[in-house]
């Protein structure tokens, strides 16, 4: 390999370029670490070491591409971390968000230890929720649905790479679960919940690259919740639990939908680490 500039200088130039294009400068660190293929600690130890030109050139191309088009760095790298594991992502799947880790944590905390249970992840995308729950809860049988065949292919690859046993079903929300006569103790979902009217306010990194199918929903963002809640009586066991990730303004609307359709249920709105409404739960 031919050595180029010191890592510190390569990083500084890239960060400045990103800043000038109104992108997050820290992206440079993540991308350079990715192209170098080293641990975080090794990356910072090597600040004064030269970067091989064979690494610097594709790194610079990636920086320019991200800066000028807004393509997410996760699509450039082909993966994103979630709950301490690496998941493959692409244009057919939603990029994992930290808020969804809080949803997973809430499910795990609410699950009785050592009791067999069936979990259904509705709208699984890259499979992050279903796969994480399957790996964290040995006693669980986990199913995951998605209407997108391309998303399910990514989810299956992630499950295989992480050695997670998840049963994938293609179809619209809970429809394939009903068709297979599966009954669940826990339903968990991070469905599309952004209203079309809010699209203009999103960053180009989100609205131009995350799949619309995973982002937007009719009826002011509530359409997916209404479809799932309508079908809950066909799949939920007695004393079952529902966990929804929601938009920050959707706590009361989704809670009211659950209360109206499941009058014997007990609902709760849970805030995320930023003190925004993020999860609605219901115990039937």
PDB file of C-alpha atoms in Angstrom:
ATOM      1  CA  UNK A   1       0.000   0.000   0.000  1.00  0.00           C
ATOM      2  CA  UNK A   2       1.102   3.592  -0.669  1.00  0.00           C
ATOM      3  CA  UNK A   3       0.903   5.875   2.331  1.00  0.00           C
ATOM      4  CA  UNK A   4      -0.759   9.270   2.103  1.00  0.00           C
ATOM      5  CA  UNK A   5      -1.474  12.034   4.598  1.00  0.00           C
ATOM      6  CA  UNK A   6      -1.616  11.525   8.335  1.00  0.00           C
ATOM      7  CA  UNK A   7      -4.980  10.377   9.626  1.00  0.00           C
ATOM      8  CA  UNK A   8      -5.459  13.573  11.626  1.00  0.00           C
ATOM      9  CA  UNK A   9      -5.098  15.702   8.467  1.00  0.00           C
ATOM     10  CA  UNK A  10      -7.332  13.445   6.369  1.00  0.00           C
ATOM     11  CA  UNK A  11      -9.992  13.645   9.049  1.00  0.00           C
ATOM     12  CA  UNK A  12      -9.714  17.430   9.438  1.00  0.00           C
ATOM     13  CA  UNK A  13     -10.122  18.078   5.725  1.00  0.00           C
ATOM     14  CA  UNK A  14     -13.091  15.739   5.466  1.00  0.00           C
ATOM     15  CA  UNK A  15     -14.805  17.236   8.529  1.00  0.00           C
ATOM     16  CA  UNK A  16     -14.376  20.758   7.161  1.00  0.00           C
ATOM     17  CA  UNK A  17     -15.775  19.688   3.779  1.00  0.00           C
ATOM     18  CA  UNK A  18     -18.826  18.161   5.459  1.00  0.00           C
ATOM     19  CA  UNK A  19     -19.374  21.259   7.580  1.00  0.00           C
ATOM     20  CA  UNK A  20     -19.279  23.486   4.490  1.00  0.00           C
ATOM     21  CA  UNK A  21     -22.004  21.313   2.959  1.00  0.00           C
ATOM     22  CA  UNK A  22     -24.125  21.479   6.121  1.00  0.00           C
ATOM     23  CA  UNK A  23     -23.504  17.860   7.054  1.00  0.00           C
ATOM     24  CA  UNK A  24     -22.503  16.440  10.428  1.00  0.00           C
ATOM     25  CA  UNK A  25     -18.663  16.614  10.666  1.00  0.00           C
ATOM     26  CA  UNK A  26     -18.513  13.542  12.932  1.00  0.00           C
ATOM     27  CA  UNK A  27     -19.551  11.446   9.931  1.00  0.00           C
ATOM     28  CA  UNK A  28     -15.915  11.657   8.793  1.00  0.00           C
ATOM     29  CA  UNK A  29     -14.763   9.670  11.830  1.00  0.00           C
ATOM     30  CA  UNK A  30     -17.318   6.925  11.274  1.00  0.00           C
ATOM     31  CA  UNK A  31     -16.559   6.565   7.589  1.00  0.00           C
ATOM     32  CA  UNK A  32     -12.786   6.617   7.967  1.00  0.00           C
ATOM     33  CA  UNK A  33     -12.931   4.008  10.714  1.00  0.00           C
ATOM     34  CA  UNK A  34     -15.121   1.892   8.420  1.00  0.00           C
ATOM     35  CA  UNK A  35     -12.730   2.127   5.481  1.00  0.00           C
ATOM     36  CA  UNK A  36      -9.734   1.429   7.684  1.00  0.00           C
ATOM     37  CA  UNK A  37     -11.481  -1.590   9.209  1.00  0.00           C
ATOM     38  CA  UNK A  38     -10.127  -1.010  12.713  1.00  0.00           C
ATOM     39  CA  UNK A  39     -11.569  -0.801  16.217  1.00  0.00           C
ATOM     40  CA  UNK A  40     -12.566   2.533  17.722  1.00  0.00           C
ATOM     41  CA  UNK A  41      -9.612   2.482  20.133  1.00  0.00           C
ATOM     42  CA  UNK A  42      -7.116   1.640  17.367  1.00  0.00           C
ATOM     43  CA  UNK A  43      -8.605   4.384  15.202  1.00  0.00           C
ATOM     44  CA  UNK A  44      -7.867   7.076  17.797  1.00  0.00           C
ATOM     45  CA  UNK A  45      -4.409   5.667  18.563  1.00  0.00           C
ATOM     46  CA  UNK A  46      -3.471   6.029  14.898  1.00  0.00           C
ATOM     47  CA  UNK A  47      -4.240   9.762  14.531  1.00  0.00           C
ATOM     48  CA  UNK A  48      -0.631  10.609  13.589  1.00  0.00           C
ATOM     49  CA  UNK A  49      -0.143   7.566  11.374  1.00  0.00           C
ATOM     50  CA  UNK A  50      -0.366   7.899   7.567  1.00  0.00           C
ATOM     51  CA  UNK A  51      -3.516   6.664   5.841  1.00  0.00           C
ATOM     52  CA  UNK A  52      -2.849   4.321   2.896  1.00  0.00           C
ATOM     53  CA  UNK A  53      -3.914   5.920  -0.386  1.00  0.00           C
ATOM     54  CA  UNK A  54      -5.899   2.780  -1.155  1.00  0.00           C
ATOM     55  CA  UNK A  55      -8.027   3.698   1.874  1.00  0.00           C
ATOM     56  CA  UNK A  56      -7.980   7.482   1.528  1.00  0.00           C
ATOM     57  CA  UNK A  57      -9.327   7.584  -2.022  1.00  0.00           C
ATOM     58  CA  UNK A  58     -12.570   5.583  -1.506  1.00  0.00           C
ATOM     59  CA  UNK A  59     -13.033   7.395   1.819  1.00  0.00           C
ATOM     60  CA  UNK A  60     -12.855  10.783   0.071  1.00  0.00           C
ATOM     61  CA  UNK A  61     -15.285   9.606  -2.604  1.00  0.00           C
ATOM     62  CA  UNK A  62     -17.722   8.512   0.109  1.00  0.00           C
ATOM     63  CA  UNK A  63     -17.422  11.871   1.887  1.00  0.00           C
ATOM     64  CA  UNK A  64     -18.191  13.739  -1.338  1.00  0.00           C
ATOM     65  CA  UNK A  65     -21.133  11.457  -2.120  1.00  0.00           C
ATOM     66  CA  UNK A  66     -22.645  11.906   1.351  1.00  0.00           C
ATOM     67  CA  UNK A  67     -22.054  15.664   1.371  1.00  0.00           C
ATOM     68  CA  UNK A  68     -23.535  16.331  -2.061  1.00  0.00           C
ATOM     69  CA  UNK A  69     -26.391  13.807  -2.230  1.00  0.00           C
ATOM     70  CA  UNK A  70     -27.285  13.171   1.415  1.00  0.00           C
ATOM     71  CA  UNK A  71     -27.011   9.400   1.008  1.00  0.00           C
ATOM     72  CA  UNK A  72     -26.901   7.965   4.553  1.00  0.00           C
ATOM     73  CA  UNK A  73     -23.511   6.695   5.634  1.00  0.00           C
ATOM     74  CA  UNK A  74     -25.254   3.483   6.696  1.00  0.00           C
ATOM     75  CA  UNK A  75     -26.043   2.837   3.025  1.00  0.00           C
ATOM     76  CA  UNK A  76     -22.438   3.565   2.096  1.00  0.00           C
ATOM     77  CA  UNK A  77     -21.155   1.209   4.796  1.00  0.00           C
ATOM     78  CA  UNK A  78     -23.991  -1.286   4.293  1.00  0.00           C
ATOM     79  CA  UNK A  79     -24.692  -1.683   7.996  1.00  0.00           C
ATOM     80  CA  UNK A  80     -25.702  -0.022  11.261  1.00  0.00           C
ATOM     81  CA  UNK A  81     -25.271  -0.985  14.907  1.00  0.00           C
ATOM     82  CA  UNK A  82     -28.326  -1.824  17.008  1.00  0.00           C
ATOM     83  CA  UNK A  83     -28.350  -3.143  20.557  1.00  0.00           C
ATOM     84  CA  UNK A  84     -24.646  -3.948  20.323  1.00  0.00           C
ATOM     85  CA  UNK A  85     -24.914  -5.908  17.084  1.00  0.00           C
ATOM     86  CA  UNK A  86     -24.261  -5.047  13.449  1.00  0.00           C
ATOM     87  CA  UNK A  87     -27.209  -5.226  11.053  1.00  0.00           C
ATOM     88  CA  UNK A  88     -27.167  -5.046   7.287  1.00  0.00           C
ATOM     89  CA  UNK A  89     -29.293  -2.206   5.881  1.00  0.00           C
ATOM     90  CA  UNK A  90     -30.024  -0.877   2.417  1.00  0.00           C
ATOM     91  CA  UNK A  91     -32.529   1.273   0.527  1.00  0.00           C
ATOM     92  CA  UNK A  92     -35.296  -1.279   1.167  1.00  0.00           C
ATOM     93  CA  UNK A  93     -35.115  -0.963   4.970  1.00  0.00           C
ATOM     94  CA  UNK A  94     -35.423   1.726   7.588  1.00  0.00           C
ATOM     95  CA  UNK A  95     -32.118   2.655   9.204  1.00  0.00           C
ATOM     96  CA  UNK A  96     -32.211   1.638  12.900  1.00  0.00           C
ATOM     97  CA  UNK A  97     -32.742   4.495  15.360  1.00  0.00           C
ATOM     98  CA  UNK A  98     -31.708   4.682  19.033  1.00  0.00           C
ATOM     99  CA  UNK A  99     -35.356   5.205  20.027  1.00  0.00           C
ATOM    100  CA  UNK A 100     -36.160   1.716  18.801  1.00  0.00           C
ATOM    101  CA  UNK A 101     -33.587   0.302  21.215  1.00  0.00           C
ATOM    102  CA  UNK A 102     -35.729   1.794  23.981  1.00  0.00           C
ATOM    103  CA  UNK A 103     -38.753  -0.033  22.553  1.00  0.00           C
ATOM    104  CA  UNK A 104     -36.834  -3.324  22.648  1.00  0.00           C
ATOM    105  CA  UNK A 105     -35.659  -2.639  26.211  1.00  0.00           C
ATOM    106  CA  UNK A 106     -39.254  -2.023  27.281  1.00  0.00           C
ATOM    107  CA  UNK A 107     -40.362  -5.378  25.837  1.00  0.00           C
ATOM    108  CA  UNK A 108     -37.498  -7.215  27.545  1.00  0.00           C
ATOM    109  CA  UNK A 109     -38.178  -5.550  30.910  1.00  0.00           C
ATOM    110  CA  UNK A 110     -41.868  -6.461  30.706  1.00  0.00           C
ATOM    111  CA  UNK A 111     -41.297 -10.110  29.836  1.00  0.00           C
ATOM    112  CA  UNK A 112     -41.619 -12.755  32.585  1.00  0.00           C
ATOM    113  CA  UNK A 113     -38.423 -14.723  33.013  1.00  0.00           C
ATOM    114  CA  UNK A 114     -38.304 -18.352  31.872  1.00  0.00           C
ATOM    115  CA  UNK A 115     -41.918 -18.475  30.701  1.00  0.00           C
ATOM    116  CA  UNK A 116     -42.420 -19.680  27.108  1.00  0.00           C
ATOM    117  CA  UNK A 117     -44.023 -16.991  24.991  1.00  0.00           C
ATOM    118  CA  UNK A 118     -44.783 -16.056  21.391  1.00  0.00           C
ATOM    119  CA  UNK A 119     -43.746 -12.648  20.055  1.00  0.00           C
ATOM    120  CA  UNK A 120     -44.792 -11.082  16.751  1.00  0.00           C
ATOM    121  CA  UNK A 121     -42.859  -8.139  15.308  1.00  0.00           C
ATOM    122  CA  UNK A 122     -45.110  -6.314  12.842  1.00  0.00           C
ATOM    123  CA  UNK A 123     -43.373  -4.543   9.964  1.00  0.00           C
ATOM    124  CA  UNK A 124     -39.927  -5.922  10.730  1.00  0.00           C
ATOM    125  CA  UNK A 125     -37.868  -4.145   8.047  1.00  0.00           C
ATOM    126  CA  UNK A 126     -34.227  -5.162   8.538  1.00  0.00           C
ATOM    127  CA  UNK A 127     -35.330  -7.426  11.393  1.00  0.00           C
ATOM    128  CA  UNK A 128     -33.673  -5.501  14.215  1.00  0.00           C
ATOM    129  CA  UNK A 129     -36.534  -5.879  16.719  1.00  0.00           C
ATOM    130  CA  UNK A 130     -37.378  -9.518  16.037  1.00  0.00           C
ATOM    131  CA  UNK A 131     -33.763 -10.659  15.876  1.00  0.00           C
ATOM    132  CA  UNK A 132     -32.742  -8.791  19.014  1.00  0.00           C
ATOM    133  CA  UNK A 133     -35.675 -10.198  20.984  1.00  0.00           C
ATOM    134  CA  UNK A 134     -34.959 -13.721  19.733  1.00  0.00           C
ATOM    135  CA  UNK A 135     -31.350 -13.409  20.907  1.00  0.00           C
ATOM    136  CA  UNK A 136     -32.129 -11.733  24.220  1.00  0.00           C
ATOM    137  CA  UNK A 137     -35.125 -13.901  25.204  1.00  0.00           C
ATOM    138  CA  UNK A 138     -34.275 -17.595  25.011  1.00  0.00           C
ATOM    139  CA  UNK A 139     -37.802 -18.583  25.996  1.00  0.00           C
ATOM    140  CA  UNK A 140     -39.429 -16.727  23.095  1.00  0.00           C
ATOM    141  CA  UNK A 141     -40.698 -18.002  19.767  1.00  0.00           C
ATOM    142  CA  UNK A 142     -40.450 -15.002  17.459  1.00  0.00           C
ATOM    143  CA  UNK A 143     -42.347 -14.252  14.267  1.00  0.00           C
ATOM    144  CA  UNK A 144     -41.807 -11.219  12.047  1.00  0.00           C
ATOM    145  CA  UNK A 145     -43.938  -9.824   9.228  1.00  0.00           C
ATOM    146  CA  UNK A 146     -43.331  -7.376   6.418  1.00  0.00           C
ATOM    147  CA  UNK A 147     -45.121  -6.602   3.192  1.00  0.00           C
ATOM    148  CA  UNK A 148     -41.831  -5.926   1.400  1.00  0.00           C
ATOM    149  CA  UNK A 149     -40.122  -8.989  -0.052  1.00  0.00           C
ATOM    150  CA  UNK A 150     -36.882  -7.018  -0.389  1.00  0.00           C
ATOM    151  CA  UNK A 151     -36.942  -6.007   3.288  1.00  0.00           C
ATOM    152  CA  UNK A 152     -37.588  -9.611   4.329  1.00  0.00           C
ATOM    153  CA  UNK A 153     -34.557 -10.749   2.341  1.00  0.00           C
ATOM    154  CA  UNK A 154     -32.397  -8.315   4.327  1.00  0.00           C
ATOM    155  CA  UNK A 155     -33.993  -9.453   7.608  1.00  0.00           C
ATOM    156  CA  UNK A 156     -33.370 -13.116   6.778  1.00  0.00           C
ATOM    157  CA  UNK A 157     -29.730 -12.388   5.977  1.00  0.00           C
ATOM    158  CA  UNK A 158     -29.358 -10.551   9.296  1.00  0.00           C
ATOM    159  CA  UNK A 159     -30.946 -13.426  11.195  1.00  0.00           C
ATOM    160  CA  UNK A 160     -28.615 -15.917   9.532  1.00  0.00           C
ATOM    161  CA  UNK A 161     -25.537 -13.769  10.182  1.00  0.00           C
ATOM    162  CA  UNK A 162     -26.429 -13.394  13.869  1.00  0.00           C
ATOM    163  CA  UNK A 163     -27.641 -16.987  14.306  1.00  0.00           C
ATOM    164  CA  UNK A 164     -31.113 -15.907  15.417  1.00  0.00           C
ATOM    165  CA  UNK A 165     -34.160 -18.117  14.999  1.00  0.00           C
ATOM    166  CA  UNK A 166     -36.971 -15.953  13.651  1.00  0.00           C
ATOM    167  CA  UNK A 167     -39.933 -17.095  11.552  1.00  0.00           C
ATOM    168  CA  UNK A 168     -40.510 -14.565   8.754  1.00  0.00           C
ATOM    169  CA  UNK A 169     -43.906 -14.092   7.117  1.00  0.00           C
ATOM    170  CA  UNK A 170     -44.691 -11.872   4.139  1.00  0.00           C
ATOM    171  CA  UNK A 171     -47.874  -9.847   4.209  1.00  0.00           C
ATOM    172  CA  UNK A 172     -49.603  -6.689   5.353  1.00  0.00           C
ATOM    173  CA  UNK A 173     -49.146  -6.118   9.089  1.00  0.00           C
ATOM    174  CA  UNK A 174     -50.973  -8.926  10.999  1.00  0.00           C
ATOM    175  CA  UNK A 175     -52.643 -10.559   7.988  1.00  0.00           C
ATOM    176  CA  UNK A 176     -50.098 -13.389   7.570  1.00  0.00           C
ATOM    177  CA  UNK A 177     -50.233 -14.082  11.316  1.00  0.00           C
ATOM    178  CA  UNK A 178     -54.001 -14.481  11.125  1.00  0.00           C
ATOM    179  CA  UNK A 179     -53.687 -16.699   8.034  1.00  0.00           C
ATOM    180  CA  UNK A 180     -51.213 -18.967   9.866  1.00  0.00           C
ATOM    181  CA  UNK A 181     -53.494 -19.064  12.947  1.00  0.00           C
ATOM    182  CA  UNK A 182     -50.690 -17.827  15.196  1.00  0.00           C
ATOM    183  CA  UNK A 183     -51.592 -16.421  18.601  1.00  0.00           C
ATOM    184  CA  UNK A 184     -49.191 -14.088  20.387  1.00  0.00           C
ATOM    185  CA  UNK A 185     -48.369 -13.128  23.941  1.00  0.00           C
ATOM    186  CA  UNK A 186     -46.616  -9.985  22.724  1.00  0.00           C
ATOM    187  CA  UNK A 187     -47.155  -7.818  19.659  1.00  0.00           C
ATOM    188  CA  UNK A 188     -44.425  -5.261  19.029  1.00  0.00           C
ATOM    189  CA  UNK A 189     -44.238  -2.795  16.156  1.00  0.00           C
ATOM    190  CA  UNK A 190     -42.429   0.248  14.882  1.00  0.00           C
ATOM    191  CA  UNK A 191     -44.827   0.923  12.006  1.00  0.00           C
ATOM    192  CA  UNK A 192     -44.781   3.813   9.527  1.00  0.00           C
ATOM    193  CA  UNK A 193     -46.123   6.792  11.475  1.00  0.00           C
ATOM    194  CA  UNK A 194     -45.089  10.003   9.714  1.00  0.00           C
ATOM    195  CA  UNK A 195     -47.894  11.981   8.089  1.00  0.00           C
ATOM    196  CA  UNK A 196     -47.375  12.841   4.414  1.00  0.00           C
ATOM    197  CA  UNK A 197     -47.770  16.522   5.329  1.00  0.00           C
ATOM    198  CA  UNK A 198     -44.583  16.268   7.420  1.00  0.00           C
ATOM    199  CA  UNK A 199     -42.442  14.978   4.550  1.00  0.00           C
ATOM    200  CA  UNK A 200     -41.151  18.417   3.544  1.00  0.00           C
ATOM    201  CA  UNK A 201     -39.719  18.969   7.025  1.00  0.00           C
ATOM    202  CA  UNK A 202     -37.577  15.829   6.936  1.00  0.00           C
ATOM    203  CA  UNK A 203     -33.900  15.918   6.035  1.00  0.00           C
ATOM    204  CA  UNK A 204     -32.922  14.767   2.558  1.00  0.00           C
ATOM    205  CA  UNK A 205     -30.975  11.915   4.178  1.00  0.00           C
ATOM    206  CA  UNK A 206     -34.286  10.510   5.458  1.00  0.00           C
ATOM    207  CA  UNK A 207     -36.920  11.431   2.882  1.00  0.00           C
ATOM    208  CA  UNK A 208     -34.801  10.626  -0.180  1.00  0.00           C
ATOM    209  CA  UNK A 209     -33.308   7.343   1.005  1.00  0.00           C
ATOM    210  CA  UNK A 210     -35.429   5.621   3.668  1.00  0.00           C
ATOM    211  CA  UNK A 211     -38.266   3.674   1.978  1.00  0.00           C
ATOM    212  CA  UNK A 212     -41.581   5.560   1.940  1.00  0.00           C
ATOM    213  CA  UNK A 213     -43.331   2.316   2.873  1.00  0.00           C
ATOM    214  CA  UNK A 214     -41.511   2.316   6.220  1.00  0.00           C
ATOM    215  CA  UNK A 215     -41.930   6.032   6.933  1.00  0.00           C
ATOM    216  CA  UNK A 216     -45.298   7.411   5.879  1.00  0.00           C
ATOM    217  CA  UNK A 217     -48.877   6.573   6.804  1.00  0.00           C
ATOM    218  CA  UNK A 218     -52.250   8.051   5.896  1.00  0.00           C
ATOM    219  CA  UNK A 219     -54.742   9.456   8.374  1.00  0.00           C
ATOM    220  CA  UNK A 220     -52.245  11.857   9.910  1.00  0.00           C
ATOM    221  CA  UNK A 221     -49.794   9.041  10.516  1.00  0.00           C
ATOM    222  CA  UNK A 222     -52.273   6.759  12.320  1.00  0.00           C
ATOM    223  CA  UNK A 223     -53.352   4.408   9.514  1.00  0.00           C
ATOM    224  CA  UNK A 224     -50.905   1.618  10.394  1.00  0.00           C
ATOM    225  CA  UNK A 225     -51.869   1.653  14.074  1.00  0.00           C
ATOM    226  CA  UNK A 226     -55.552   1.446  13.141  1.00  0.00           C
ATOM    227  CA  UNK A 227     -54.978  -1.595  10.907  1.00  0.00           C
ATOM    228  CA  UNK A 228     -52.901  -3.419  13.509  1.00  0.00           C
ATOM    229  CA  UNK A 229     -55.245  -2.622  16.389  1.00  0.00           C
ATOM    230  CA  UNK A 230     -58.280  -3.701  14.344  1.00  0.00           C
ATOM    231  CA  UNK A 231     -56.739  -7.174  13.924  1.00  0.00           C
ATOM    232  CA  UNK A 232     -55.421  -7.611  17.477  1.00  0.00           C
ATOM    233  CA  UNK A 233     -58.413  -9.626  18.750  1.00  0.00           C
ATOM    234  CA  UNK A 234     -57.672 -12.278  16.109  1.00  0.00           C
ATOM    235  CA  UNK A 235     -54.095 -12.887  17.283  1.00  0.00           C
ATOM    236  CA  UNK A 236     -53.691 -11.848  20.927  1.00  0.00           C
ATOM    237  CA  UNK A 237     -53.747 -14.352  23.767  1.00  0.00           C
ATOM    238  CA  UNK A 238     -55.409 -13.494  27.061  1.00  0.00           C
ATOM    239  CA  UNK A 239     -53.242 -11.168  29.163  1.00  0.00           C
ATOM    240  CA  UNK A 240     -51.271 -10.305  26.027  1.00  0.00           C
ATOM    241  CA  UNK A 241     -49.197  -7.134  25.675  1.00  0.00           C
ATOM    242  CA  UNK A 242     -48.846  -4.629  22.840  1.00  0.00           C
ATOM    243  CA  UNK A 243     -45.825  -2.350  22.345  1.00  0.00           C
ATOM    244  CA  UNK A 244     -45.873   0.432  19.752  1.00  0.00           C
ATOM    245  CA  UNK A 245     -43.174   2.924  18.871  1.00  0.00           C
ATOM    246  CA  UNK A 246     -44.864   6.242  18.106  1.00  0.00           C
ATOM    247  CA  UNK A 247     -44.193   9.766  16.915  1.00  0.00           C
ATOM    248  CA  UNK A 248     -43.720  12.392  19.625  1.00  0.00           C
ATOM    249  CA  UNK A 249     -47.265  13.774  19.129  1.00  0.00           C
ATOM    250  CA  UNK A 250     -49.041  10.438  18.856  1.00  0.00           C
ATOM    251  CA  UNK A 251     -49.146   9.265  22.464  1.00  0.00           C
ATOM    252  CA  UNK A 252     -52.746  10.203  23.169  1.00  0.00           C
ATOM    253  CA  UNK A 253     -54.182   9.333  19.713  1.00  0.00           C
ATOM    254  CA  UNK A 254     -52.660   5.833  19.740  1.00  0.00           C
ATOM    255  CA  UNK A 255     -53.556   5.290  23.392  1.00  0.00           C
ATOM    256  CA  UNK A 256     -57.137   6.309  22.624  1.00  0.00           C
ATOM    257  CA  UNK A 257     -57.267   3.913  19.665  1.00  0.00           C
ATOM    258  CA  UNK A 258     -56.218   1.048  21.932  1.00  0.00           C
ATOM    259  CA  UNK A 259     -58.683   2.020  24.646  1.00  0.00           C
ATOM    260  CA  UNK A 260     -61.564   2.266  22.147  1.00  0.00           C
ATOM    261  CA  UNK A 261     -60.839  -1.097  20.541  1.00  0.00           C
ATOM    262  CA  UNK A 262     -59.673  -2.956  23.668  1.00  0.00           C
ATOM    263  CA  UNK A 263     -61.826  -1.509  26.457  1.00  0.00           C
ATOM    264  CA  UNK A 264     -60.556  -4.069  28.979  1.00  0.00           C
ATOM    265  CA  UNK A 265     -56.935  -3.146  28.268  1.00  0.00           C
ATOM    266  CA  UNK A 266     -54.647  -0.946  30.362  1.00  0.00           C
ATOM    267  CA  UNK A 267     -52.605   1.512  28.328  1.00  0.00           C
ATOM    268  CA  UNK A 268     -49.495   3.506  29.200  1.00  0.00           C
ATOM    269  CA  UNK A 269     -47.520   6.195  27.361  1.00  0.00           C
ATOM    270  CA  UNK A 270     -43.769   5.992  27.953  1.00  0.00           C
ATOM    271  CA  UNK A 271     -41.295   8.785  27.241  1.00  0.00           C
ATOM    272  CA  UNK A 272     -37.894   8.250  25.640  1.00  0.00           C
ATOM    273  CA  UNK A 273     -34.525   9.437  26.930  1.00  0.00           C
ATOM    274  CA  UNK A 274     -35.280  12.903  25.500  1.00  0.00           C
ATOM    275  CA  UNK A 275     -38.555  13.074  27.428  1.00  0.00           C
ATOM    276  CA  UNK A 276     -40.686  12.766  24.309  1.00  0.00           C
ATOM    277  CA  UNK A 277     -43.638  10.380  24.045  1.00  0.00           C
ATOM    278  CA  UNK A 278     -42.135   7.375  22.241  1.00  0.00           C
ATOM    279  CA  UNK A 279     -43.830   4.136  23.282  1.00  0.00           C
ATOM    280  CA  UNK A 280     -47.438   3.156  23.928  1.00  0.00           C
ATOM    281  CA  UNK A 281     -48.084  -0.130  25.684  1.00  0.00           C
ATOM    282  CA  UNK A 282     -51.289  -1.967  26.364  1.00  0.00           C
ATOM    283  CA  UNK A 283     -51.896  -5.006  28.558  1.00  0.00           C
ATOM    284  CA  UNK A 284     -55.020  -6.794  27.469  1.00  0.00           C
TER     285      UNK A 284
END
